[in-house]
Coordinates of C-alpha atoms in Angstrom, one line a residue:
M649 CA 0.0 0.0 0.0
V650 CA 1.1 3.6 -0.7
G651 CA 2.1 5.5 2.5
A652 CA 0.1 8.4 3.8
R653 CA 1.1 11.0 6.3
I654 CA -0.6 13.8 8.1
T655 CA 1.6 16.7 7.3
A656 CA -0.2 19.8 8.8
I657 CA -3.1 20.8 11.1
G658 CA -5.2 23.9 11.5
T659 CA -8.1 24.9 13.7
Y660 CA -10.7 27.6 14.2
V661 CA -13.3 28.5 16.8
P662 CA -15.7 31.5 16.7
E663 CA -14.9 34.6 18.7
K664 CA -18.1 34.6 20.8
R665 CA -17.8 32.8 24.2
L666 CA -20.9 31.4 26.0
T667 CA -19.9 30.9 29.6
N668 CA -21.6 28.8 32.3
Y669 CA -22.4 32.0 34.1
E670 CA -24.3 33.3 31.0
L671 CA -26.2 30.0 30.8
E672 CA -27.3 30.6 34.4
Q673 CA -29.3 33.6 33.1
M674 CA -30.9 31.4 30.4
V675 CA -31.9 28.2 32.1
E676 CA -32.1 26.7 35.6
T677 CA -28.5 25.7 36.1
S678 CA -25.3 26.9 37.7
N679 CA -21.6 27.1 36.8
E680 CA -20.8 24.6 39.6
W681 CA -23.4 22.1 38.4
I682 CA -22.3 22.3 34.8
I683 CA -18.6 21.8 35.7
E684 CA -19.4 18.9 38.1
R685 CA -21.6 17.1 35.5
T686 CA -19.6 17.9 32.3
G687 CA -16.2 19.5 33.0
I688 CA -17.2 22.3 30.5
H689 CA -16.5 26.0 31.5
E690 CA -17.5 27.7 28.3
R691 CA -18.2 27.1 24.6
R692 CA -17.8 29.1 21.4
I693 CA -20.9 30.2 19.4
S694 CA -20.9 31.1 15.7
R695 CA -22.5 34.4 14.6
P696 CA -25.9 34.3 13.0
D697 CA -24.2 34.9 9.6
E698 CA -21.3 32.5 10.3
F699 CA -21.8 28.9 9.1
T700 CA -19.9 25.6 9.0
S701 CA -18.3 26.5 5.7
D702 CA -16.8 29.7 7.2
L703 CA -15.3 27.7 10.1
C704 CA -13.9 25.1 7.6
E705 CA -12.3 27.9 5.5
A706 CA -10.7 29.5 8.6
A707 CA -9.3 26.2 9.9
V708 CA -7.7 25.5 6.5
K709 CA -6.2 29.0 6.3
D710 CA -4.8 28.5 9.8
L711 CA -3.2 25.3 8.5
M712 CA -1.8 27.1 5.5
H713 CA -0.4 29.9 7.6
R714 CA 1.3 27.7 10.2
Y715 CA 2.9 25.3 7.8
D716 CA 3.3 27.5 4.7
K717 CA 1.2 25.0 2.7
N718 CA -0.3 25.3 -0.7
V719 CA -3.7 23.7 -1.2
E720 CA -4.2 24.4 -4.9
D721 CA -3.1 20.9 -5.8
V722 CA -5.4 19.2 -3.3
D723 CA -7.2 16.4 -5.2
M724 CA -10.0 15.6 -2.6
I725 CA -11.7 17.6 0.1
I726 CA -13.6 15.6 2.8
V727 CA -15.7 17.6 5.3
A728 CA -17.2 15.7 8.2
T729 CA -20.2 17.6 9.5
S730 CA -23.7 17.2 10.8
T731 CA -24.6 20.8 10.4
P732 CA -24.0 21.7 6.7
D733 CA -24.9 25.2 5.5
F734 CA -27.5 23.5 3.2
P735 CA -28.8 20.0 2.6
F736 CA -27.1 20.6 -0.7
P737 CA -24.7 21.9 -2.1
S738 CA -22.1 20.4 0.1
V739 CA -19.9 22.3 2.5
S740 CA -16.8 20.8 0.7
S741 CA -17.8 22.3 -2.6
I742 CA -18.2 25.7 -1.0
V743 CA -14.8 25.4 0.6
Q744 CA -13.3 24.3 -2.7
N745 CA -14.6 27.5 -4.4
R746 CA -13.4 29.8 -1.6
L747 CA -9.9 28.3 -1.6
N748 CA -9.7 28.5 -5.4
I749 CA -8.8 24.8 -5.8
A750 CA -9.5 24.3 -9.5
Q751 CA -9.5 20.5 -9.8
T752 CA -10.6 18.4 -6.8
G753 CA -13.2 16.0 -5.6
A754 CA -15.4 17.3 -2.8
I755 CA -17.6 15.3 -0.5
D756 CA -19.4 15.8 2.8
L757 CA -19.4 12.8 5.2
S758 CA -22.1 12.3 7.9
A759 CA -20.9 10.3 10.9
A760 CA -21.8 12.8 13.6
C761 CA -19.2 13.0 16.4
A762 CA -17.2 10.2 14.8
G763 CA -17.1 12.1 11.5
F764 CA -13.5 13.3 11.7
V765 CA -12.1 9.8 12.3
Y766 CA -14.3 8.4 9.5
A767 CA -13.0 11.1 7.2
L768 CA -9.4 10.4 8.1
H769 CA -9.9 6.7 7.4
T770 CA -11.5 7.5 4.0
A771 CA -8.6 9.8 3.1
H772 CA -6.0 7.2 4.1
S773 CA -7.9 4.6 2.0
L774 CA -8.0 6.9 -1.1
I775 CA -4.2 7.6 -0.9
A776 CA -3.2 4.1 0.0
S777 CA -5.1 2.8 -3.1
G778 CA -2.8 5.0 -5.2
L779 CA -5.8 7.0 -6.6
H780 CA -5.1 10.3 -4.7
K781 CA -2.1 12.2 -3.5
K782 CA -3.2 15.2 -1.3
I783 CA -6.4 15.4 0.7
L784 CA -7.9 18.0 3.0
V785 CA -9.8 16.4 5.9
I786 CA -12.0 18.8 7.9
G787 CA -14.2 18.1 10.9
A788 CA -16.5 21.0 11.6
D789 CA -19.9 21.7 13.2
T790 CA -22.1 24.6 14.3
L791 CA -24.2 22.8 16.8
S792 CA -25.3 26.0 18.4
K793 CA -27.6 26.5 15.4
I794 CA -29.6 23.4 16.2
T795 CA -29.4 23.6 20.1
D796 CA -32.6 24.3 22.1
Y797 CA -31.5 27.0 24.6
T798 CA -34.5 26.3 26.8
D799 CA -33.4 22.7 27.3
R800 CA -30.8 22.7 30.1
S801 CA -29.8 19.0 29.5
T802 CA -28.4 19.8 26.0
C803 CA -27.7 23.6 25.8
I804 CA -24.9 23.3 28.4
L805 CA -23.0 20.8 26.2
F806 CA -22.7 22.1 22.7
G807 CA -20.4 24.6 20.9
D808 CA -19.0 25.3 17.5
G809 CA -15.6 24.7 15.9
A810 CA -13.5 23.3 13.1
G811 CA -10.3 21.4 12.7
A812 CA -8.5 20.5 9.4
V813 CA -5.5 18.3 8.5
L814 CA -3.7 17.7 5.3
V815 CA -3.1 14.0 4.4
E816 CA -0.4 13.5 1.7
R817 CA 1.2 10.6 -0.1
D818 CA 4.6 9.7 1.5
E819 CA 6.6 6.7 0.5
Q820 CA 9.0 7.1 3.4
A821 CA 6.7 7.7 6.4
K822 CA 3.3 6.6 7.4
S823 CA 0.9 8.1 9.9
F824 CA -1.8 5.4 9.9
I825 CA -1.1 2.4 12.0
G826 CA -4.5 0.7 12.5
F827 CA -8.2 1.3 12.9
H828 CA -11.5 0.0 14.1
M829 CA -15.1 1.1 13.3
G830 CA -18.6 0.1 13.8
S831 CA -22.3 1.1 14.2
D832 CA -25.3 0.1 16.3
G833 CA -28.3 1.5 14.5
S834 CA -30.6 -0.1 17.1
G835 CA -29.8 3.0 19.2
A836 CA -30.4 5.5 16.5
Q837 CA -33.3 7.1 18.4
N838 CA -31.0 8.2 21.3
V839 CA -29.4 11.1 19.4
Y840 CA -31.2 12.6 16.4
R841 CA -32.6 15.6 14.6
T842 CA -35.7 14.9 12.6
G843 CA -35.7 15.4 8.8
L844 CA -37.9 14.0 6.1
S845 CA -38.9 11.1 8.4
K846 CA -40.2 11.5 11.9
K847 CA -39.8 7.9 12.9
V848 CA -36.8 5.5 13.4
N849 CA -36.8 1.9 14.5
G850 CA -40.6 2.1 14.7
I851 CA -40.3 4.9 17.3
E852 CA -42.0 8.2 16.9
L853 CA -39.5 11.1 17.3
V854 CA -40.0 14.5 18.8
D855 CA -40.6 16.6 15.7
T856 CA -38.4 19.6 16.3
Q857 CA -35.7 21.7 14.5
Y858 CA -33.3 21.0 17.4
L859 CA -31.0 18.2 18.3
V860 CA -32.5 15.7 20.7
Q861 CA -30.4 13.4 22.9
N862 CA -31.1 10.7 25.5
G863 CA -27.9 11.3 27.4
R864 CA -28.3 8.5 29.9
E865 CA -28.7 5.8 27.2
V866 CA -25.8 7.2 25.1
F867 CA -23.6 7.2 28.3
R868 CA -24.4 3.5 28.9
W869 CA -23.7 2.5 25.4
V870 CA -20.4 4.4 25.1
V871 CA -19.0 3.1 28.4
R872 CA -20.1 -0.5 27.5
N873 CA -18.7 -0.5 24.0
I874 CA -15.9 2.0 23.4
P875 CA -13.2 0.4 25.7
K876 CA -13.7 -2.9 24.0
S877 CA -13.3 -1.3 20.6
V878 CA -10.1 0.5 21.6
H879 CA -8.7 -2.9 22.7
Q880 CA -9.5 -4.3 19.2
I881 CA -7.3 -1.6 17.6
L882 CA -4.5 -2.5 20.0
E883 CA -4.8 -6.2 19.4
K884 CA -4.9 -5.8 15.6
T885 CA -1.8 -3.6 15.7
Q886 CA 0.0 -5.5 18.4
T887 CA 0.3 -2.3 20.4
S888 CA 0.1 -2.1 24.2
L889 CA -1.5 0.7 26.1
E890 CA 1.9 1.7 27.4
Q891 CA 3.0 2.4 23.8
V892 CA 0.2 4.9 23.3
D893 CA 1.5 8.3 24.2
W894 CA -1.9 10.1 24.0
F895 CA -5.5 9.1 23.9
I896 CA -7.9 11.5 22.3
P897 CA -11.6 10.4 22.6
H898 CA -14.5 12.5 21.4
S899 CA -14.9 15.4 23.8
A900 CA -18.5 14.8 24.6
N901 CA -18.4 15.2 28.4
L902 CA -15.5 14.8 30.9
R903 CA -17.7 12.5 33.0
L904 CA -18.0 10.2 30.0
I905 CA -14.3 10.2 29.3
E906 CA -13.3 9.4 32.9
P907 CA -15.1 5.9 33.0
I908 CA -13.7 5.1 29.5
C909 CA -10.2 5.7 30.8
E910 CA -11.0 3.8 34.0
K911 CA -12.2 0.7 32.1
L912 CA -9.2 0.9 29.8
G913 CA -6.8 1.4 32.7
Y914 CA -5.4 4.4 30.8
P915 CA -4.3 7.5 32.8
I916 CA -6.5 10.5 32.4
E917 CA -3.4 12.7 32.6
K918 CA -2.4 11.3 29.1
T919 CA -5.9 11.9 27.7
L920 CA -6.5 15.0 25.6
Y921 CA -9.8 16.7 25.2
S922 CA -11.1 20.1 24.0
L923 CA -14.3 20.4 26.0
I924 CA -13.2 22.7 28.8
N925 CA -13.2 25.9 26.7
F926 CA -15.0 24.7 23.6
G927 CA -17.7 22.2 24.8
N928 CA -18.9 19.4 22.6
S929 CA -18.2 20.6 19.0
S930 CA -19.1 17.2 17.5
A931 CA -16.8 16.4 14.5
A932 CA -14.4 19.2 15.6
T933 CA -13.6 17.9 19.1
I934 CA -10.9 15.5 18.1
P935 CA -8.9 17.7 15.8
L936 CA -9.3 20.6 18.3
A937 CA -7.9 18.4 21.1
L938 CA -5.0 17.2 19.0
D939 CA -4.1 20.7 18.1
L940 CA -4.4 21.9 21.7
G941 CA -1.9 19.2 22.5
I942 CA 0.4 20.4 19.8
R943 CA 0.1 24.0 20.8
D944 CA 0.8 23.2 24.5
G945 CA 3.9 21.2 23.5
K946 CA 2.5 17.9 24.7
V947 CA 2.1 16.1 21.4
K948 CA 5.4 15.9 19.5
N949 CA 6.6 14.2 16.4
G950 CA 7.3 10.5 17.1
D951 CA 4.4 10.2 19.5
R952 CA 1.8 7.5 19.0
V953 CA -1.8 8.8 19.4
L954 CA -5.1 6.9 19.6
L955 CA -8.2 8.8 18.4
Y956 CA -11.7 7.5 19.1
G957 CA -14.9 9.1 17.9
F958 CA -18.5 8.1 18.7
G959 CA -21.9 9.6 18.2
S960 CA -25.3 9.5 16.7
G961 CA -26.0 6.4 14.7
L962 CA -24.7 4.9 17.0
V963 CA -21.5 5.1 15.0
H964 CA -17.9 4.9 16.2
A965 CA -14.4 4.8 14.8
G966 CA -10.9 4.7 16.1
Q967 CA -7.5 5.4 14.5
L968 CA -4.0 4.8 15.8
L969 CA -1.6 7.3 14.4
D970 CA 2.1 8.1 14.5
I971 CA 2.6 11.8 14.6
D972 CA 5.0 13.1 12.0
L973 CA 4.0 16.7 11.0
D974 CA 6.0 19.0 8.8
E975 CA 7.8 21.8 10.7
Q976 CA 5.7 24.8 11.6
V977 CA 6.9 28.0 9.8
N978 CA 4.6 30.4 11.7
E979 CA 3.1 30.5 15.2
P980 CA -0.6 29.5 15.3
R981 CA -3.1 32.2 15.8
P982 CA -4.7 32.2 19.3
L983 CA -7.9 30.2 19.8

């Protein structure tokens, strides 16, 4: 198989902060209660005229600035999102036009909070097959636009953000070590937003424009299944937990990450998440957490990192990576 390497990363979050103290004025909650239950202190909220495509464009421009990268020769753009600007055209086609990439494929991928890892796997497959050479992978969501700010069980969780990486053909080095993915559609009714159909698995759904989540059932499913799936990646790649330098699960909720680490026997101190200041930004949480680790000097070239995303569907996907980014030319802009 042809080698593929992640060569650059960029991220973006909107300027507007929504703090726990501000949420106290909107719903019956408190800063202390939110932190105790979720670990989240604040989240970023996109402007009314700012959409997922805008966040994607900004994340790619951050990547280009930091690594002095040219994207004009990108031959595929994959955007993982559950909150596209439109049902169609795709976010990826809008990004293609704004970045003036003349000849490229452009697709959106829908795998909810596991979307970024699914998109990485797809990019690796396209390059490993020999069909593509340079792919932009973006995970981005504007969940604030589909959040009900009268529902205290969900509005405390979600925020907006984007993360982008460049995956390039490389005959000498390989980033992608192993993966595992799956789905359990029997739980599809536990996280949804209604569309053309108002029923799933024979169950009538709440017909609303907002995201609906049964947090308790999702929690149970994740804690029961994700640790086992992580071990499948380790077994397939003959990797021990001690060889994993950093674990980056989807930043849904710190109280969900903690039992995953406990069941794995993996230290929370070596687990990276982006939820404290950015909340649950769906497909953006994992690239944001990875980039925060890089910005903080924790994640370095030569490190082995295990990503694991999970979300509505119930879909999940993990990827074991060796970090080998190009050298940064410019300092990242502050988040």
